[in-house]
mmCIF file of C-alpha atoms and ligand atoms in Angstrom:
data_model
loop_
_atom_site.group_PDB
_atom_site.id
_atom_site.type_symbol
_atom_site.label_atom_id
_atom_site.label_comp_id
_atom_site.label_asym_id
_atom_site.label_seq_id
_atom_site.Cartn_x
_atom_site.Cartn_y
_atom_site.Cartn_z
ATOM 1 C CA MET A 1494 -12.737 -14.175 7.005
ATOM 2 C CA ILE A 1495 -11.999 -10.668 8.237
ATOM 3 C CA ASN A 1496 -14.480 -8.141 7.031
ATOM 4 C CA LEU A 1497 -14.098 -4.375 7.169
ATOM 5 C CA LYS A 1498 -17.650 -3.752 8.284
ATOM 6 C CA ASN A 1499 -17.382 -6.249 11.153
ATOM 7 C CA MET A 1500 -14.119 -4.682 12.272
ATOM 8 C CA ILE A 1501 -15.672 -1.206 12.281
ATOM 9 C CA ASP A 1502 -18.812 -2.439 14.058
ATOM 10 C CA SER A 1503 -16.736 -3.829 16.913
ATOM 11 C CA THR A 1504 -14.505 -0.767 17.291
ATOM 12 C CA GLN A 1505 -15.079 2.566 19.012
ATOM 13 C CA ASN A 1506 -11.744 4.278 18.463
ATOM 14 C CA ILE A 1507 -10.905 4.500 14.779
ATOM 15 C CA VAL A 1508 -8.372 6.848 13.210
ATOM 16 C CA PHE A 1509 -8.210 7.397 9.469
ATOM 17 C CA PHE A 1510 -4.998 8.336 7.729
ATOM 18 C CA GLY A 1511 -5.396 9.405 4.122
ATOM 19 C CA GLY A 1512 -3.286 10.391 1.152
ATOM 20 C CA ALA A 1513 -3.718 11.758 -2.345
ATOM 21 C CA GLY A 1514 -5.871 8.816 -3.477
ATOM 22 C CA VAL A 1515 -8.718 10.091 -1.306
ATOM 23 C CA SER A 1516 -8.813 13.317 -3.319
ATOM 24 C CA THR A 1517 -8.155 11.897 -6.778
ATOM 25 C CA GLU A 1518 -11.612 10.329 -6.647
ATOM 26 C CA SER A 1519 -12.998 13.860 -6.372
ATOM 27 C CA GLY A 1520 -11.050 14.837 -9.479
ATOM 28 C CA ILE A 1521 -7.959 16.363 -7.886
ATOM 29 C CA PRO A 1522 -4.868 14.958 -9.618
ATOM 30 C CA ASP A 1523 -2.241 13.254 -7.510
ATOM 31 C CA PHE A 1524 0.533 15.724 -7.148
ATOM 32 C CA ARG A 1525 3.223 13.039 -7.369
ATOM 33 C CA SER A 1526 1.815 10.876 -10.123
ATOM 34 C CA VAL A 1527 3.207 11.089 -13.607
ATOM 35 C CA ASP A 1528 -0.219 11.852 -14.992
ATOM 36 C CA GLY A 1529 -0.910 14.300 -12.236
ATOM 37 C CA LEU A 1530 0.589 17.700 -12.155
ATOM 38 C CA TYR A 1531 3.542 17.153 -14.403
ATOM 39 C CA SER A 1532 2.858 19.158 -17.496
ATOM 40 C CA HIS A 1533 5.187 20.898 -19.860
ATOM 41 C CA LYS A 1534 3.397 24.172 -19.486
ATOM 42 C CA TYR A 1535 5.899 25.392 -16.896
ATOM 43 C CA LYS A 1536 9.620 25.999 -17.082
ATOM 44 C CA TYR A 1537 10.277 24.416 -13.698
ATOM 45 C CA GLN A 1538 9.421 21.143 -12.001
ATOM 46 C CA PRO A 1539 6.443 21.259 -9.607
ATOM 47 C CA GLU A 1540 8.692 20.487 -6.623
ATOM 48 C CA GLU A 1541 10.749 23.562 -7.406
ATOM 49 C CA MET A 1542 7.747 25.829 -7.938
ATOM 50 C CA LEU A 1543 6.227 24.610 -4.681
ATOM 51 C CA SER A 1544 9.350 25.305 -2.666
ATOM 52 C CA VAL A 1545 9.642 28.047 -0.089
ATOM 53 C CA ASP A 1546 12.638 29.522 -1.944
ATOM 54 C CA PHE A 1547 10.603 29.803 -5.127
ATOM 55 C CA PHE A 1548 7.745 31.419 -3.211
ATOM 56 C CA ILE A 1549 10.128 34.040 -1.825
ATOM 57 C CA ASN A 1550 12.104 34.691 -5.021
ATOM 58 C CA ASN A 1551 9.511 34.122 -7.763
ATOM 59 C CA THR A 1552 6.275 34.968 -5.984
ATOM 60 C CA ALA A 1553 4.253 35.874 -9.089
ATOM 61 C CA GLU A 1554 5.250 32.662 -10.896
ATOM 62 C CA PHE A 1555 4.571 30.668 -7.729
ATOM 63 C CA TYR A 1556 1.030 32.011 -7.698
ATOM 64 C CA ASP A 1557 0.461 31.350 -11.408
ATOM 65 C CA PHE A 1558 1.270 27.694 -10.811
ATOM 66 C CA TYR A 1559 -0.445 27.449 -7.435
ATOM 67 C CA ARG A 1560 -3.727 28.888 -8.700
ATOM 68 C CA ASP A 1561 -3.608 26.694 -11.781
ATOM 69 C CA LYS A 1562 -2.652 23.376 -10.197
ATOM 70 C CA MET A 1563 -3.256 23.386 -6.466
ATOM 71 C CA ILE A 1564 -6.685 25.004 -6.056
ATOM 72 C CA TYR A 1565 -9.837 23.264 -7.255
ATOM 73 C CA PRO A 1566 -12.773 25.486 -6.286
ATOM 74 C CA LEU A 1567 -15.434 23.289 -7.907
ATOM 75 C CA VAL A 1568 -14.544 19.882 -6.444
ATOM 76 C CA LYS A 1569 -16.912 18.121 -4.064
ATOM 77 C CA PRO A 1570 -16.364 15.468 -1.395
ATOM 78 C CA ASN A 1571 -16.695 11.882 -2.643
ATOM 79 C CA LYS A 1572 -18.122 8.782 -0.956
ATOM 80 C CA ALA A 1573 -14.973 8.287 1.099
ATOM 81 C CA HIS A 1574 -15.164 11.778 2.629
ATOM 82 C CA ILE A 1575 -18.883 11.379 3.294
ATOM 83 C CA ALA A 1576 -18.522 7.938 4.914
ATOM 84 C CA LEU A 1577 -15.738 9.180 7.188
ATOM 85 C CA ALA A 1578 -17.828 12.164 8.291
ATOM 86 C CA GLU A 1579 -20.634 9.737 9.083
ATOM 87 C CA LEU A 1580 -18.332 7.493 11.141
ATOM 88 C CA GLU A 1581 -17.301 10.530 13.171
ATOM 89 C CA LYS A 1582 -20.961 11.435 13.816
ATOM 90 C CA LEU A 1583 -21.510 7.864 15.039
ATOM 91 C CA GLY A 1584 -18.719 8.446 17.581
ATOM 92 C CA LYS A 1585 -16.504 5.758 16.092
ATOM 93 C CA LEU A 1586 -13.999 7.820 14.173
ATOM 94 C CA LYS A 1587 -11.869 10.036 16.434
ATOM 95 C CA ALA A 1588 -9.700 11.835 13.893
ATOM 96 C CA ILE A 1589 -8.770 12.118 10.261
ATOM 97 C CA ILE A 1590 -5.114 12.681 9.513
ATOM 98 C CA THR A 1591 -4.622 13.808 5.942
ATOM 99 C CA GLN A 1592 -1.797 14.681 3.599
ATOM 100 C CA ASN A 1593 -4.249 16.536 1.356
ATOM 101 C CA ILE A 1594 -4.648 20.300 1.408
ATOM 102 C CA ASP A 1595 -8.044 20.635 -0.277
ATOM 103 C CA GLY A 1596 -10.341 20.859 2.744
ATOM 104 C CA LEU A 1597 -12.739 18.243 1.341
ATOM 105 C CA HIS A 1598 -13.080 16.395 4.660
ATOM 106 C CA GLN A 1599 -14.368 19.531 6.356
ATOM 107 C CA MET A 1600 -16.671 20.172 3.402
ATOM 108 C CA ALA A 1601 -18.114 16.694 3.947
ATOM 109 C CA GLY A 1602 -18.792 17.556 7.596
ATOM 110 C CA SER A 1603 -15.779 16.079 9.384
ATOM 111 C CA ARG A 1604 -14.714 18.078 12.418
ATOM 112 C CA LYS A 1605 -11.483 16.591 13.713
ATOM 113 C CA VAL A 1606 -9.190 16.862 10.707
ATOM 114 C CA LEU A 1607 -5.427 17.073 11.133
ATOM 115 C CA GLU A 1608 -3.941 18.500 7.954
ATOM 116 C CA LEU A 1609 -0.274 17.520 7.936
ATOM 117 C CA HIS A 1610 0.470 19.654 4.897
ATOM 118 C CA GLY A 1611 -1.827 22.564 5.738
ATOM 119 C CA SER A 1612 -4.810 23.787 3.734
ATOM 120 C CA VAL A 1613 -5.488 25.932 0.692
ATOM 121 C CA ASN A 1614 -8.313 27.458 2.741
ATOM 122 C CA CYS A 1615 -5.903 29.088 5.192
ATOM 123 C CA ASN A 1616 -3.684 31.941 4.118
ATOM 124 C CA ASN A 1617 -1.794 34.485 6.169
ATOM 125 C CA CYS A 1618 -0.071 37.799 5.627
ATOM 126 C CA VAL A 1619 3.670 37.279 6.052
ATOM 127 C CA ASN A 1620 3.926 40.638 7.877
ATOM 128 C CA CYS A 1621 0.954 40.969 10.220
ATOM 129 C CA LYS A 1622 -0.290 37.334 10.117
ATOM 130 C CA ALA A 1623 -3.846 38.422 9.199
ATOM 131 C CA PHE A 1624 -5.967 35.479 8.049
ATOM 132 C CA TYR A 1625 -7.465 35.209 4.569
ATOM 133 C CA ASP A 1626 -9.567 32.457 3.027
ATOM 134 C CA VAL A 1627 -8.962 30.989 -0.406
ATOM 135 C CA LYS A 1628 -10.913 33.736 -2.200
ATOM 136 C CA ILE A 1629 -8.071 36.200 -1.737
ATOM 137 C CA ILE A 1630 -5.934 33.829 -3.811
ATOM 138 C CA THR A 1631 -8.454 32.910 -6.507
ATOM 139 C CA ALA A 1632 -9.886 36.414 -6.956
ATOM 140 C CA ASN A 1633 -6.444 37.820 -7.548
ATOM 141 C CA LYS A 1634 -4.590 37.590 -10.831
ATOM 142 C CA SER A 1635 -1.208 38.564 -9.453
ATOM 143 C CA ILE A 1636 0.411 38.420 -6.017
ATOM 144 C CA PRO A 1637 -2.269 38.558 -3.291
ATOM 145 C CA ARG A 1638 -1.560 41.243 -0.730
ATOM 146 C CA CYS A 1639 -2.855 42.072 2.727
ATOM 147 C CA THR A 1640 -4.430 45.436 3.552
ATOM 148 C CA CYS A 1641 -1.132 46.172 5.332
ATOM 149 C CA GLY A 1642 0.738 45.675 2.036
ATOM 150 C CA GLY A 1643 2.358 42.373 3.030
ATOM 151 C CA VAL A 1644 2.399 39.375 0.716
ATOM 152 C CA ILE A 1645 -0.144 36.702 1.580
ATOM 153 C CA LYS A 1646 1.236 33.164 1.869
ATOM 154 C CA PRO A 1647 -0.808 29.968 1.725
ATOM 155 C CA ASP A 1648 -0.682 27.981 4.959
ATOM 156 C CA VAL A 1649 0.467 24.865 3.135
ATOM 157 C CA VAL A 1650 3.756 23.125 3.760
ATOM 158 C CA LEU A 1651 6.058 23.978 0.868
ATOM 159 C CA TYR A 1652 9.168 22.029 -0.082
ATOM 160 C CA GLY A 1653 11.928 23.195 2.229
ATOM 161 C CA GLU A 1654 9.519 23.784 5.106
ATOM 162 C CA GLY A 1655 8.946 21.521 8.096
ATOM 163 C CA LEU A 1656 5.600 20.165 9.196
ATOM 164 C CA ASP A 1657 3.733 21.961 11.950
ATOM 165 C CA SER A 1658 4.958 20.165 15.075
ATOM 166 C CA GLU A 1659 1.660 20.647 16.942
ATOM 167 C CA VAL A 1660 -0.315 18.999 14.150
ATOM 168 C CA LEU A 1661 2.249 16.211 13.864
ATOM 169 C CA ASN A 1662 2.269 15.555 17.616
ATOM 170 C CA GLU A 1663 -1.496 15.478 17.756
ATOM 171 C CA ALA A 1664 -1.533 13.010 14.864
ATOM 172 C CA ILE A 1665 0.916 10.801 16.754
ATOM 173 C CA ARG A 1666 -1.268 10.936 19.890
ATOM 174 C CA PHE A 1667 -4.351 9.859 17.934
ATOM 175 C CA ILE A 1668 -2.525 7.039 16.141
ATOM 176 C CA ARG A 1669 -1.008 5.744 19.402
ATOM 177 C CA ALA A 1670 -4.403 5.699 21.083
ATOM 178 C CA ALA A 1671 -6.260 4.197 18.120
ATOM 179 C CA ASP A 1672 -7.832 0.800 18.402
ATOM 180 C CA MET A 1673 -8.231 0.623 14.632
ATOM 181 C CA LEU A 1674 -6.197 2.463 11.983
ATOM 182 C CA ILE A 1675 -7.608 2.730 8.484
ATOM 183 C CA VAL A 1676 -5.107 3.981 5.921
ATOM 184 C CA GLY A 1677 -6.398 4.973 2.521
ATOM 185 C CA GLY A 1678 -5.243 6.381 -0.778
ATOM 186 C CA THR A 1679 -1.537 6.355 -0.046
ATOM 187 C CA SER A 1680 1.316 4.027 -0.901
ATOM 188 C CA LEU A 1681 2.959 5.102 2.389
ATOM 189 C CA ASN A 1682 6.261 5.778 0.684
ATOM 190 C CA VAL A 1683 6.442 9.485 1.386
ATOM 191 C CA TYR A 1684 7.549 11.167 4.596
ATOM 192 C CA PRO A 1685 5.923 11.564 7.106
ATOM 193 C CA ALA A 1686 3.474 8.791 6.297
ATOM 194 C CA ALA A 1687 5.830 5.896 6.895
ATOM 195 C CA GLY A 1688 7.103 7.331 10.173
ATOM 196 C CA LEU A 1689 3.605 7.896 11.544
ATOM 197 C CA MET A 1690 2.617 4.302 10.864
ATOM 198 C CA ASN A 1691 5.149 3.091 13.391
ATOM 199 C CA TYR A 1692 3.160 4.659 16.234
ATOM 200 C CA TYR A 1693 0.237 2.325 15.726
ATOM 201 C CA LYS A 1694 0.446 -0.660 18.055
ATOM 202 C CA GLY A 1695 -3.005 -2.206 17.611
ATOM 203 C CA ASN A 1696 -4.101 -5.242 15.657
ATOM 204 C CA LYS A 1697 -6.639 -3.657 13.348
ATOM 205 C CA LEU A 1698 -4.563 -2.059 10.628
ATOM 206 C CA VAL A 1699 -6.552 -1.738 7.417
ATOM 207 C CA LEU A 1700 -4.918 -0.600 4.182
ATOM 208 C CA ILE A 1701 -7.196 0.531 1.368
ATOM 209 C CA ASN A 1702 -5.229 1.439 -1.732
ATOM 210 C CA LYS A 1703 -5.494 0.534 -5.393
ATOM 211 C CA SER A 1704 -1.921 -0.787 -5.415
ATOM 212 C CA ALA A 1705 0.459 -2.357 -2.889
ATOM 213 C CA THR A 1706 1.906 -0.244 -0.077
ATOM 214 C CA SER A 1707 5.136 -0.407 1.928
ATOM 215 C CA PHE A 1708 3.172 -1.627 4.951
ATOM 216 C CA ASP A 1709 1.262 -4.512 3.409
ATOM 217 C CA SER A 1710 3.180 -7.033 5.511
ATOM 218 C CA ASN A 1711 2.013 -5.282 8.720
ATOM 219 C CA ALA A 1712 -1.639 -5.045 7.740
ATOM 220 C CA ASN A 1713 -4.486 -7.051 9.228
ATOM 221 C CA LEU A 1714 -6.656 -6.336 6.207
ATOM 222 C CA ILE A 1715 -5.654 -5.156 2.727
ATOM 223 C CA ILE A 1716 -8.230 -3.970 0.209
ATOM 224 C CA ASN A 1717 -6.915 -3.043 -3.253
ATOM 225 C CA GLU A 1718 -9.911 -1.079 -4.453
ATOM 226 C CA SER A 1719 -11.289 2.421 -4.799
ATOM 227 C CA ILE A 1720 -11.467 4.040 -1.367
ATOM 228 C CA GLY A 1721 -14.757 5.741 -2.234
ATOM 229 C CA LYS A 1722 -16.343 2.443 -3.165
ATOM 230 C CA VAL A 1723 -14.988 0.579 -0.120
ATOM 231 C CA LEU A 1724 -15.965 3.192 2.464
ATOM 232 C CA GLY A 1725 -19.167 4.090 0.643
ATOM 233 C CA ASP A 1726 -20.287 0.475 0.937
ATOM 234 C CA ILE A 1727 -19.912 0.259 4.711
ATOM 235 C CA ILE A 1728 -22.098 3.251 5.575
HETATM 236 ZN ZN1 ZN B 472 -0.793 42.153 6.763
#
């Protein structure tokens, strides 16, 4: 019987690809789940409020929602984040590719983290490009502004914006070169997840997700359990 620990023990080039499920176990709601962000507190749907047009045209309302629903200053990495950081220290894990924007992998000690959708910890002035960390957003009750007067924009991919091509290309390079690909906390239904999966050509594809995914038929090992429990148990 195939066993995750045995697979990891015999592999030196692992890439991890993670989705919202990795963060939900730290208490961050899944943006797309019905029980996640969808609340009747706001006049608009989350997808609209998180669009680049809304950011430009309704900046104050964008920030009300963004501060309320997208930033979680008190959350901590869970067992999944910690185990992945440990696998990197052991030289086995080469990169984490994540769809999450919370920075929890870095907080757990991971170094090579490719954030496909950006990070709440990176913010830039739209005029002079000056960098600001998340405190400029959380400490501000209205629209955060640069010392130059420009509006500060989170470096997260909003609806209507494309992914950063450098990050995407690097993710593709890591997946192509991977001996083992562990995918966790994602149903793999959402772009670009499904597309990225096609670059993996190895025979150690592990899917860890509480429910079925679109790639179950391609997987060498499927574990329908909590990602924190599964990864926590192998380290
Ligand atoms: Zn500026």
